[in-house]
Short mmCIF file of C-alpha atoms and ligand atoms in Angstrom, two decimals:
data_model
loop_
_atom_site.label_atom_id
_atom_site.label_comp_id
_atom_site.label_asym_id
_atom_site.label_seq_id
_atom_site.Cartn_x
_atom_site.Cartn_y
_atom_site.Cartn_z
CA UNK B 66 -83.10 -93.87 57.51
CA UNK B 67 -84.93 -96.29 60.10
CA UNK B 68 -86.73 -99.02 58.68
CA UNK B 69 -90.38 -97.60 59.52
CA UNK B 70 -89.13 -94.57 57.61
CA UNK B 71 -89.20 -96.31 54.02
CA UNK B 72 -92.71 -94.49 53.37
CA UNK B 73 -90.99 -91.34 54.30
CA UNK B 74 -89.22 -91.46 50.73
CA UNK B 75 -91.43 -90.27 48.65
CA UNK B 76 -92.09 -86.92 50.60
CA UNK B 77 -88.11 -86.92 50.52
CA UNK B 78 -88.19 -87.20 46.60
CA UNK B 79 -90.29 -84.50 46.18
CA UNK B 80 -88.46 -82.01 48.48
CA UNK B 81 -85.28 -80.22 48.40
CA UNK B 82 -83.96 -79.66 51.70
CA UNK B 83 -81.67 -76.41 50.74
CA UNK B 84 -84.19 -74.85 49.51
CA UNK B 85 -87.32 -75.20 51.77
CA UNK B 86 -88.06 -75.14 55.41
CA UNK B 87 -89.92 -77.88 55.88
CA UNK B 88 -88.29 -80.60 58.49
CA UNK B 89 -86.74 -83.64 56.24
CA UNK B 90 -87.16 -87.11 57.44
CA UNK B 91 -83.28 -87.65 58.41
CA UNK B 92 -83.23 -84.89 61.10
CA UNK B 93 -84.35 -87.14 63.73
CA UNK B 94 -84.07 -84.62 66.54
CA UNK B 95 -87.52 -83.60 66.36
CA UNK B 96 -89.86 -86.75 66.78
CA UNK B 97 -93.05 -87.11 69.04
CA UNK B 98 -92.22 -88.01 72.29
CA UNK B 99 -95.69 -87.93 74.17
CA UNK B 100 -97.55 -90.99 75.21
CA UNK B 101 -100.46 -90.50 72.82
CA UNK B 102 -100.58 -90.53 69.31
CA UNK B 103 -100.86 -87.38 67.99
CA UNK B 104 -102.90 -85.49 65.27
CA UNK B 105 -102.61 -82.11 63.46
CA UNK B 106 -104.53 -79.92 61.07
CA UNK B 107 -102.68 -78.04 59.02
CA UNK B 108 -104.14 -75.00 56.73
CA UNK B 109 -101.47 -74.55 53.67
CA UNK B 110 -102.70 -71.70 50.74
CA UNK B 111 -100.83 -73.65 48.10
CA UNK B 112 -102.39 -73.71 44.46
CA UNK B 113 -105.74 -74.21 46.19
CA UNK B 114 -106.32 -73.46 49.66
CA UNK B 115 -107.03 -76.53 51.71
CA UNK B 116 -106.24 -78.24 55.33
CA UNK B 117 -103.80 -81.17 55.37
CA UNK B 118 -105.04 -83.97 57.91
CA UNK B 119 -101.98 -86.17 59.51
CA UNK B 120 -102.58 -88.71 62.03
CA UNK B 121 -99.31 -90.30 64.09
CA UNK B 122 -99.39 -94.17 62.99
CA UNK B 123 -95.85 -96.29 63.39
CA UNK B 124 -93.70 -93.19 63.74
CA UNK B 125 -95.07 -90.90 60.43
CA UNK B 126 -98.12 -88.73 59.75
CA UNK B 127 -100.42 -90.49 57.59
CA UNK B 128 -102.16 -87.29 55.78
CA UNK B 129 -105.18 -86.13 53.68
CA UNK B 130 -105.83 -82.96 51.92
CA UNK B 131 -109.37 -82.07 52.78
CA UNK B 132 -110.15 -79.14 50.21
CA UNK B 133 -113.10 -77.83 52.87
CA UNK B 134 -111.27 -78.60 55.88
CA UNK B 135 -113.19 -80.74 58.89
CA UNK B 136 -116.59 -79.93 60.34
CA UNK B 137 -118.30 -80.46 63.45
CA UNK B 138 -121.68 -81.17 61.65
CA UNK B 139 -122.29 -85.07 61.15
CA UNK B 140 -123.88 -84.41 58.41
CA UNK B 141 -121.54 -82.55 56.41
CA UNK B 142 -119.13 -85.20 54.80
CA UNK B 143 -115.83 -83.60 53.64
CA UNK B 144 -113.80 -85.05 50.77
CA UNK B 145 -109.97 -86.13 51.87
CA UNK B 146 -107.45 -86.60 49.18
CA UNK B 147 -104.81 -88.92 50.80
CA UNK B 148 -100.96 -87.66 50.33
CA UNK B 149 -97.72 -89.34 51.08
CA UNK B 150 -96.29 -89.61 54.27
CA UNK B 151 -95.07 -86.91 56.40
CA UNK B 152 -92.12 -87.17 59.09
CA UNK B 153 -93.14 -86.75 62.62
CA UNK B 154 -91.45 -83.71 62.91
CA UNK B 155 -94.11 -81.78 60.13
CA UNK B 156 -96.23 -81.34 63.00
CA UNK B 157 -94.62 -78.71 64.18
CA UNK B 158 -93.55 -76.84 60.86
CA UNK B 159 -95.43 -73.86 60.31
CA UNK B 160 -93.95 -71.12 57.62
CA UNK B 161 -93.72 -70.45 54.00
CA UNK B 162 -92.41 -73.28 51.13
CA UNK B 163 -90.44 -71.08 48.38
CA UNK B 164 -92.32 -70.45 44.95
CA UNK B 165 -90.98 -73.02 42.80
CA UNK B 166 -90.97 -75.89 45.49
CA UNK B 167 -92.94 -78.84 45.99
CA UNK B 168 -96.66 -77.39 47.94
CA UNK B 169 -95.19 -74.12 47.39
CA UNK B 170 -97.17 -71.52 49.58
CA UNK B 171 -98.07 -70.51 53.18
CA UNK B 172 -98.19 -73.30 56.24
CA UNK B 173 -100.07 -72.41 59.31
CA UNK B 174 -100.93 -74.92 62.27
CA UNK B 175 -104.21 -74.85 62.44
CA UNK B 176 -104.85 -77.53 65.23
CA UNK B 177 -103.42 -80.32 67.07
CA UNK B 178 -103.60 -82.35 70.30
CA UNK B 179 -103.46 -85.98 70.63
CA UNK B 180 -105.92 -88.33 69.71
CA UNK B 181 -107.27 -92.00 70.72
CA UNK B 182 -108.08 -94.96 68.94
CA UNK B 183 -112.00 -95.68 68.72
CA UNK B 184 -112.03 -98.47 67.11
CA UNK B 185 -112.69 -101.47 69.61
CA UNK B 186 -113.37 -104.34 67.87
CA UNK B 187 -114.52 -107.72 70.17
CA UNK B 188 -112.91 -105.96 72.89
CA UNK B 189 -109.55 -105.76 71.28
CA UNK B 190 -108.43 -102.68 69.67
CA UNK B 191 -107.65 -102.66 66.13
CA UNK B 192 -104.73 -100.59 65.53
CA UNK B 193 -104.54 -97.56 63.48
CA UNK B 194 -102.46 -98.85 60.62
CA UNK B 195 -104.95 -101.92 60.03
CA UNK B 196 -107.62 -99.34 59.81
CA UNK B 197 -105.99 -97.29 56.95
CA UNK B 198 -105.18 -100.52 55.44
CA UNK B 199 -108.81 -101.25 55.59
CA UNK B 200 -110.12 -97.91 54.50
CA UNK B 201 -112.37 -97.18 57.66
CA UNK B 202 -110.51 -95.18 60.58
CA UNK B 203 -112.12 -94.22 64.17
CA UNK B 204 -110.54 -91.88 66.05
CA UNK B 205 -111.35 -89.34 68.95
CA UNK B 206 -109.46 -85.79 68.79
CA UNK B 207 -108.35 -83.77 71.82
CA UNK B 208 -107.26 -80.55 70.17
CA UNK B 209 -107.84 -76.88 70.49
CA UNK B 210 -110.56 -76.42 67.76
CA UNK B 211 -111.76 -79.80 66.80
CA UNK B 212 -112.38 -82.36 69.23
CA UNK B 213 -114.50 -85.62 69.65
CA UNK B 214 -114.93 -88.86 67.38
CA UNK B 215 -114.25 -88.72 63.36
CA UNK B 216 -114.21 -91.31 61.01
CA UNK B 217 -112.35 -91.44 57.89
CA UNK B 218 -113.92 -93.63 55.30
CA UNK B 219 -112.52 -94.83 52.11
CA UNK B 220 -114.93 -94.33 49.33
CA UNK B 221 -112.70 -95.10 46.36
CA UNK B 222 -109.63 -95.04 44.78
CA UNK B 223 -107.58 -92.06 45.92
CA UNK B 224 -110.79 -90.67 47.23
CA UNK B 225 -111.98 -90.85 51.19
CA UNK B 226 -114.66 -89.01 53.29
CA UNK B 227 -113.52 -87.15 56.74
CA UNK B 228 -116.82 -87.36 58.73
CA UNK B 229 -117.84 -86.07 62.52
CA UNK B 230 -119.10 -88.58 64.37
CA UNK B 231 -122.34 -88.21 66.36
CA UNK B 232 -121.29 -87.01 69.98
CA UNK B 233 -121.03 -84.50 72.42
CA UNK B 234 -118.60 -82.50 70.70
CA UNK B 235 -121.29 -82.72 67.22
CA UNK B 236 -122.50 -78.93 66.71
CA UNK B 237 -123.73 -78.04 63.13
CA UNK B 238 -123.80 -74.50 64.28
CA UNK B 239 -120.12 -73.85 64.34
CA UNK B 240 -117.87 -73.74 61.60
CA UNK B 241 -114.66 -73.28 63.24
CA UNK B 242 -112.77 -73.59 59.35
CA UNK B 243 -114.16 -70.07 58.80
CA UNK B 244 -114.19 -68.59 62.51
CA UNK B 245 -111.20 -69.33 63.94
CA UNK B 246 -108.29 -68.75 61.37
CA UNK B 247 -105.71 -68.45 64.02
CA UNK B 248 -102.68 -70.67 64.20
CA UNK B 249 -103.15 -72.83 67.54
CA UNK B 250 -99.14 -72.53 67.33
CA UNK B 251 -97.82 -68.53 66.54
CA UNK B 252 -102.00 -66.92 66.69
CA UNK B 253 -100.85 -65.68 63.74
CA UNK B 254 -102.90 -66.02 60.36
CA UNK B 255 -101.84 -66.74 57.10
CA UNK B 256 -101.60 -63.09 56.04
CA UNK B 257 -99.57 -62.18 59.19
CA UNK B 258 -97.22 -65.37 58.56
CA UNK B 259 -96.55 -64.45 55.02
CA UNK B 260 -95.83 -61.00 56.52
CA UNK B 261 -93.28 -61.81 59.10
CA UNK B 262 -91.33 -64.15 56.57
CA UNK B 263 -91.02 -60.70 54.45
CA UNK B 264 -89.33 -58.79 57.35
MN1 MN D 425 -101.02 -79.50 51.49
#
């Protein structure tokens, strides 16, 4: 495994790659090749329903569970859990995890796109990674569904807030989460992917 892999081990651990889907860290034919850093939403009906967050930093998806999933409302702050690293690759994985695996359940893509580093800081950008490290992330989205500047802000142990930023793309009145269930990948929804994997 490359070196800026080592984080990866821990999803590996927890996964058992005859027995789920879900892309393992040493296929390394699926990576992101664009230019920009990308970002995806994923909505997974595991034990709980929620939306996993994953941004591209140094070659993995740093991801959050946010229970609520994001809003476009500044002022509605929603809790993200953060969760080990996830290969490149995951970005793309949409489908079911067998009962009895790790995040067992349904796996839809729920948005993605690319997204740019806000965070200027005396002119020079500070990268992404520093940013996690320092609990306080500024980034602006390009996707389907969700786009404009959000912040991720570590509140506590374990424990950080995924906020909208005040822009152009702000709008209190939508709630995307609940109107537009669609995968931005298959336009399937959960039901219709658990369906399909039955036929
Ligand atoms: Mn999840």
């Amino acid at each position: 495994m490359p070196k800026n892999k080592k984080s990866l081990k821990n999803y590996r651990q927890k996964r058992n790659a005859h027995r789920t889907s879900e892309p393992m860290p040493e296929d390394s034919s699926l990576t992101g090749t664009g230019k920009r850093p990308i970002f995806v939403i994923q909505q997974h009906d595991a034990s709980t329903l929620h939306f996993d967050f994953r941004i591209q930093d140094q070659g993995v998806l740093k991801s959050w569970a946010v229970p609520k999933g994001p809003s476009t409302d500044p002022k509605q702050k929603r809790l993200a859990i953060p969760t080990e690293d996830h290969p490149l690759a995951y970005a793309d994985f949409e489908g079911i995890i067998p009962e009895g695996e790790y995040g067992a359940g349904t796996v839809l893509v729920w948005d993605r796109g690319e997204y740019e580093n806000l965070n200027k800081d005396k002119g020079e950008e500070k990268s992404v990674s520093k940013q996690i490290k320092d609990g306080q992330v500024t980034i602006r989205l390009k996707g389907k569904k969700i786009s404009g500047g959000y912040a991720l802000i570590r509140t506590g142990d374990k424990r950080w807030l995924l906020i909208k930023m005040d822009d152009e793309q702000a709008d209190a009145r939508r709630n995307p989460v609940s109107t537009d269930p669609e995968s931005v990948k298959s336009g399937l929804t959960l039901d219709e992917i658990r369906e399909k994997s039955k036929e």
